[in-house]
Amino acid sequence: MTEELLLKKIERLQQARKAAESILESKSLELWESKQLLESKVQERTLELKQEKEKAEAAQKAEKLFLANMSHEIRTPLNAIVGMIHLLKETTLDVKQTQYVDILKSSAIILQNLISDILDFSKIDAGKIEAISEQVNITTLVEELVKIFEPTARNKGVQLELVMDNNIEPILFIDPKLTHQVLINLLGNALKFTDSGKVTLSLKLISKEDNHQSIRFSVIDTGIGIAADKLQSIFQDFTQAESNTARIYGGTGLGLSISKKIVDILGGQLSVDSEENRGSNFNFTLKLKTTKKKKESTSSTSQIFSHSPDLTVLIVEDNPMNQVYLETLLEQWTINFEIANNGLEALEWVKKRKFDLILMDCQMPVMDGYEATKTIRLDDKETPIVALTASSMREDKEAALSQGFSDFMTKPYTPEQLKEVLLKYDK
Ligand code: MN
């Protein structure tokens, strides 16, 4: 090869290298550009996702607020209804009137339970409801429960009975509200699907240890029963065994699924034995702590209970019906009180004089209970302030406590519950 040829070859090679370099350069520019594009796309999508997440959170917040408002709107008049029924029962009534009032009372309690079911439904799935353990007279609890369904049973001509094992300790630690909620659902169902025969609530001692008793709660009926192939699905949300069941018997289809979830929370398991046209047996077993200490029995509403003679209460409540309810009870018990229609009026009262206890509604116009309590707490850390909350949600109660309330009472409250609160804060 001549030198000239060699030089030409080198030159060509150099040209090729330059061309390759320029291609590489342009490619890397392209690459860099698409990388930039990708990054900006990722940023854009991240922003979109963030906005979507914020939107979803806002929707969730709105839903929660709606539930809280609805809960308040429903429970406030229901509180007045339940309260007035209690007061009405204290007056002189003839036999017929007593029957009417009993029907009113059971219907109000069942309605109250239904509202709890609906409001608790999403909360239970989100793990927001926990069982509490309270010292309870189990005999009284189940006797009261059976009473609720007496008018319905009488109307249908169905026998309703309570069978209680004598070996069960009467005072036990249990979550009364949740237990109540489940048993109301089960008894309500049993009566609904039984047109003749008997519905039995039975409590049986299964085993016992030093300070625990395992008790089986059973609700047994002689009703329509459930076909074997439907047994699995009855605990599912919004399901009834037959699609035409709802048409014939009514109901939300929520009762059993929520009952199962509540029994889980209580530490048991809801199961069912059933035979079509023979009847059903819904049962669960709970291991409950027993106590040697007897709970002092609370006296009846009409009886005057002993409290300090100068016990003075400030009622802060915007609903006139609930004001009358509270007024009537406090007058009956000869307890001094003043009434404020909203938070602002409460602040004026607190400036004027000292109270032993403030009963504070949470949702009020002008100034709500939270705002009023926060303001009172600025220079008064002592006076007990009990929130009268329409919300049964535990997180709302915790929020109330963290905002300066000393305690809370859920609407609707019975005269007995009010009495307990008054006794607790009477020094
Ligand atoms: Mn209110």
Tab-separated table of N, CA and C in Angstrom, residues 320-397:
chain	number	residue	atom	x	y	z
A	320	PRO	N	-85.082	23.428	71.802
A	320	PRO	CA	-86.055	23.720	72.869
A	320	PRO	C	-86.655	22.458	73.482
A	321	MET	N	-86.853	21.409	72.662
A	321	MET	CA	-87.428	20.174	73.193
A	321	MET	C	-86.483	19.515	74.187
A	322	ASN	N	-85.205	19.512	73.834
A	322	ASN	CA	-84.229	18.925	74.743
A	322	ASN	C	-84.043	19.769	75.997
A	323	GLN	N	-84.217	21.096	75.856
A	323	GLN	CA	-84.185	21.970	77.035
A	323	GLN	C	-85.284	21.565	78.009
A	324	VAL	N	-86.498	21.346	77.474
A	324	VAL	CA	-87.629	20.973	78.328
A	324	VAL	C	-87.344	19.645	79.041
A	325	TYR	N	-86.786	18.713	78.292
A	325	TYR	CA	-86.451	17.395	78.850
A	325	TYR	C	-85.496	17.552	80.042
A	326	LEU	N	-84.405	18.288	79.823
A	326	LEU	CA	-83.408	18.481	80.894
A	326	LEU	C	-84.007	19.242	82.069
A	327	GLU	N	-84.738	20.320	81.746
A	327	GLU	CA	-85.379	21.145	82.784
A	327	GLU	C	-86.270	20.299	83.679
A	328	THR	N	-87.139	19.485	83.024
A	328	THR	CA	-88.111	18.693	83.767
A	328	THR	C	-87.405	17.736	84.728
A	329	LEU	N	-86.353	17.082	84.232
A	329	LEU	CA	-85.641	16.129	85.085
A	329	LEU	C	-84.969	16.838	86.257
A	330	LEU	N	-84.281	17.949	85.982
A	330	LEU	CA	-83.563	18.638	87.057
A	330	LEU	C	-84.540	19.208	88.085
A	331	GLU	N	-85.697	19.686	87.615
A	331	GLU	CA	-86.720	20.176	88.546
A	331	GLU	C	-87.213	19.036	89.429
A	332	GLN	N	-87.450	17.877	88.789
A	332	GLN	CA	-87.915	16.703	89.520
A	332	GLN	C	-86.919	16.308	90.617
A	333	TRP	N	-85.655	16.462	90.308
A	333	TRP	CA	-84.607	16.058	91.264
A	333	TRP	C	-84.177	17.210	92.172
A	334	THR	N	-84.902	18.334	92.103
A	334	THR	CA	-84.606	19.559	92.866
A	334	THR	C	-83.135	19.986	92.756
A	335	ILE	N	-82.686	20.067	91.521
A	335	ILE	CA	-81.319	20.551	91.271
A	335	ILE	C	-81.421	21.937	90.630
A	336	ASN	N	-80.608	22.890	91.136
A	336	ASN	CA	-80.629	24.251	90.587
A	336	ASN	C	-79.970	24.259	89.213
A	337	PHE	N	-80.534	25.076	88.312
A	337	PHE	CA	-79.918	25.147	86.987
A	337	PHE	C	-80.198	26.473	86.307
A	338	GLU	N	-79.374	26.795	85.333
A	338	GLU	CA	-79.608	27.924	84.442
A	338	GLU	C	-79.532	27.381	83.024
A	339	ILE	N	-80.168	28.108	82.086
A	339	ILE	CA	-80.154	27.635	80.699
A	339	ILE	C	-79.502	28.656	79.780
A	340	ALA	N	-78.586	28.192	78.951
A	340	ALA	CA	-78.009	29.027	77.903
A	340	ALA	C	-78.382	28.395	76.566
A	341	ASN	N	-78.769	29.249	75.592
A	341	ASN	CA	-79.225	28.727	74.308
A	341	ASN	C	-78.099	28.444	73.319
A	342	ASN	N	-76.910	28.963	73.635
A	342	ASN	CA	-75.760	28.700	72.766
A	342	ASN	C	-74.470	28.973	73.539
A	343	GLY	N	-73.350	28.763	72.884
A	343	GLY	CA	-72.052	28.909	73.534
A	343	GLY	C	-71.793	30.299	74.076
A	344	LEU	N	-72.222	31.291	73.317
A	344	LEU	CA	-71.974	32.679	73.721
A	344	LEU	C	-72.716	33.001	75.022
A	345	GLU	N	-73.981	32.571	75.102
A	345	GLU	CA	-74.754	32.779	76.329
A	345	GLU	C	-74.113	32.046	77.504
A	346	ALA	N	-73.538	30.868	77.196
A	346	ALA	CA	-72.862	30.098	78.249
A	346	ALA	C	-71.688	30.903	78.808
A	347	LEU	N	-70.931	31.553	77.916
A	347	LEU	CA	-69.775	32.339	78.369
A	347	LEU	C	-70.224	33.456	79.300
A	348	GLU	N	-71.377	34.080	78.966
A	348	GLU	CA	-71.896	35.155	79.818
A	348	GLU	C	-72.264	34.629	81.202
A	349	TRP	N	-72.900	33.455	81.246
A	349	TRP	CA	-73.268	32.856	82.527
A	349	TRP	C	-72.038	32.533	83.368
A	350	VAL	N	-71.031	31.973	82.695
A	350	VAL	CA	-69.825	31.560	83.414
A	350	VAL	C	-69.111	32.777	84.018
A	351	LYS	N	-69.197	33.938	83.324
A	351	LYS	CA	-68.592	35.166	83.855
A	351	LYS	C	-69.309	35.604	85.120
A	352	LYS	N	-70.646	35.393	85.146
A	352	LYS	CA	-71.484	35.873	86.250
A	352	LYS	C	-71.357	35.054	87.516
A	353	ARG	N	-71.264	33.705	87.375
A	353	ARG	CA	-71.274	32.870	88.575
A	353	ARG	C	-70.587	31.529	88.351
A	354	LYS	N	-70.411	30.812	89.486
A	354	LYS	CA	-69.711	29.530	89.401
A	354	LYS	C	-70.729	28.385	89.330
A	355	PHE	N	-70.471	27.412	88.463
A	355	PHE	CA	-71.338	26.236	88.366
A	355	PHE	C	-70.576	24.994	88.813
A	356	ASP	N	-71.320	24.013	89.326
A	356	ASP	CA	-70.678	22.750	89.719
A	356	ASP	C	-70.478	21.844	88.515
A	357	LEU	N	-71.324	22.057	87.510
A	357	LEU	CA	-71.271	21.207	86.327
A	357	LEU	C	-71.879	21.948	85.142
A	358	ILE	N	-71.249	21.804	83.973
A	358	ILE	CA	-71.829	22.379	82.754
A	358	ILE	C	-72.158	21.235	81.797
A	359	LEU	N	-73.431	21.165	81.391
A	359	LEU	CA	-73.836	20.189	80.370
A	359	LEU	C	-73.858	20.937	79.047
A	360	MET	N	-72.946	20.595	78.142
A	360	MET	CA	-72.737	21.400	76.937
A	360	MET	C	-73.054	20.622	75.676
A	361	ASP	N	-74.087	21.062	74.962
A	361	ASP	CA	-74.382	20.491	73.648
A	361	ASP	C	-73.214	20.867	72.731
A	362	CYS	N	-72.917	20.031	71.728
A	362	CYS	CA	-71.773	20.337	70.865
A	362	CYS	C	-72.163	21.210	69.677
A	363	GLN	N	-73.219	20.810	68.962
A	363	GLN	CA	-73.603	21.586	67.783
A	363	GLN	C	-74.694	22.589	68.124
A	364	MET	N	-74.336	23.869	68.043
A	364	MET	CA	-75.286	24.952	68.359
A	364	MET	C	-75.019	26.120	67.415
A	365	PRO	N	-76.050	26.923	67.142
A	365	PRO	CA	-75.807	28.125	66.340
A	365	PRO	C	-75.068	29.180	67.178
A	366	VAL	N	-74.653	30.265	66.540
A	366	VAL	CA	-73.931	31.401	67.149
A	366	VAL	C	-72.528	30.970	67.605
A	367	MET	N	-72.462	30.102	68.629
A	367	MET	CA	-71.153	29.565	69.037
A	367	MET	C	-71.363	28.123	69.474
A	368	ASP	N	-70.594	27.206	68.896
A	368	ASP	CA	-70.807	25.795	69.239
A	368	ASP	C	-70.126	25.429	70.564
A	369	GLY	N	-70.379	24.208	70.997
A	369	GLY	CA	-69.887	23.759	72.291
A	369	GLY	C	-68.370	23.662	72.372
A	370	TYR	N	-67.721	23.325	71.252
A	370	TYR	CA	-66.261	23.190	71.246
A	370	TYR	C	-65.605	24.538	71.507
A	371	GLU	N	-66.092	25.557	70.748
A	371	GLU	CA	-65.567	26.918	70.848
A	371	GLU	C	-65.776	27.435	72.274
A	372	ALA	N	-66.993	27.248	72.785
A	372	ALA	CA	-67.327	27.742	74.122
A	372	ALA	C	-66.431	27.080	75.170
A	373	THR	N	-66.243	25.763	75.044
A	373	THR	CA	-65.428	25.040	76.022
A	373	THR	C	-63.976	25.511	75.975
A	374	LYS	N	-63.476	25.696	74.751
A	374	LYS	CA	-62.089	26.173	74.606
A	374	LYS	C	-61.928	27.510	75.309
A	375	THR	N	-62.918	28.408	75.115
A	375	THR	CA	-62.844	29.736	75.715
A	375	THR	C	-62.936	29.659	77.239
A	376	ILE	N	-63.864	28.824	77.727
A	376	ILE	CA	-63.997	28.696	79.189
A	376	ILE	C	-62.698	28.159	79.792
A	377	ARG	N	-62.076	27.212	79.097
A	377	ARG	CA	-60.858	26.570	79.602
A	377	ARG	C	-59.655	27.526	79.672
A	378	LEU	N	-59.741	28.687	78.991
A	378	LEU	CA	-58.629	29.643	79.031
A	378	LEU	C	-58.327	30.066	80.461
A	379	ASP	N	-59.398	30.308	81.272
A	379	ASP	CA	-59.084	30.647	82.664
A	379	ASP	C	-59.824	29.782	83.699
A	380	ASP	N	-60.515	28.753	83.249
A	380	ASP	CA	-61.151	27.836	84.207
A	380	ASP	C	-60.851	26.403	83.796
A	381	LYS	N	-59.916	25.799	84.546
A	381	LYS	CA	-59.540	24.420	84.203
A	381	LYS	C	-60.319	23.423	85.068
A	382	GLU	N	-61.071	23.943	86.054
A	382	GLU	CA	-61.664	23.112	87.101
A	382	GLU	C	-63.064	22.587	86.764
A	383	THR	N	-63.988	23.510	86.448
A	383	THR	CA	-65.398	23.153	86.294
A	383	THR	C	-65.592	22.002	85.303
A	384	PRO	N	-66.246	20.927	85.750
A	384	PRO	CA	-66.480	19.825	84.813
A	384	PRO	C	-67.423	20.249	83.683
A	385	ILE	N	-67.018	20.002	82.461
A	385	ILE	CA	-67.883	20.292	81.307
A	385	ILE	C	-68.144	18.972	80.586
A	386	VAL	N	-69.420	18.548	80.570
A	386	VAL	CA	-69.776	17.283	79.933
A	386	VAL	C	-70.390	17.568	78.562
A	387	ALA	N	-69.786	17.000	77.530
A	387	ALA	CA	-70.293	17.198	76.167
A	387	ALA	C	-71.549	16.363	75.962
A	388	LEU	N	-72.596	17.003	75.461
A	388	LEU	CA	-73.788	16.253	75.051
A	388	LEU	C	-73.638	16.070	73.553
A	389	THR	N	-73.094	14.930	73.165
A	389	THR	CA	-72.765	14.770	71.758
A	389	THR	C	-73.754	13.869	71.045
A	390	ALA	N	-74.077	14.261	69.817
A	390	ALA	CA	-74.982	13.443	69.017
A	390	ALA	C	-74.187	12.367	68.310
A	391	SER	N	-72.872	12.492	68.354
A	391	SER	CA	-72.037	11.536	67.644
A	391	SER	C	-71.677	10.374	68.555
A	392	SER	N	-71.821	9.160	67.986
A	392	SER	CA	-71.457	8.001	68.785
A	392	SER	C	-70.075	7.507	68.367
A	393	MET	N	-69.409	8.297	67.528
A	393	MET	CA	-68.121	7.854	67.019
A	393	MET	C	-67.039	8.095	68.059
A	394	ARG	N	-66.283	7.052	68.279
A	394	ARG	CA	-65.295	7.115	69.349
A	394	ARG	C	-64.252	8.196	69.099
A	395	GLU	N	-63.871	8.393	67.827
A	395	GLU	CA	-62.837	9.389	67.542
A	395	GLU	C	-63.345	10.803	67.841
A	396	ASP	N	-64.661	11.021	67.662
A	396	ASP	CA	-65.223	12.331	67.987
A	396	ASP	C	-65.211	12.553	69.489
A	397	LYS	N	-65.418	11.474	70.249
A	397	LYS	CA	-65.386	11.589	71.697
A	397	LYS	C	-63.976	11.915	72.163
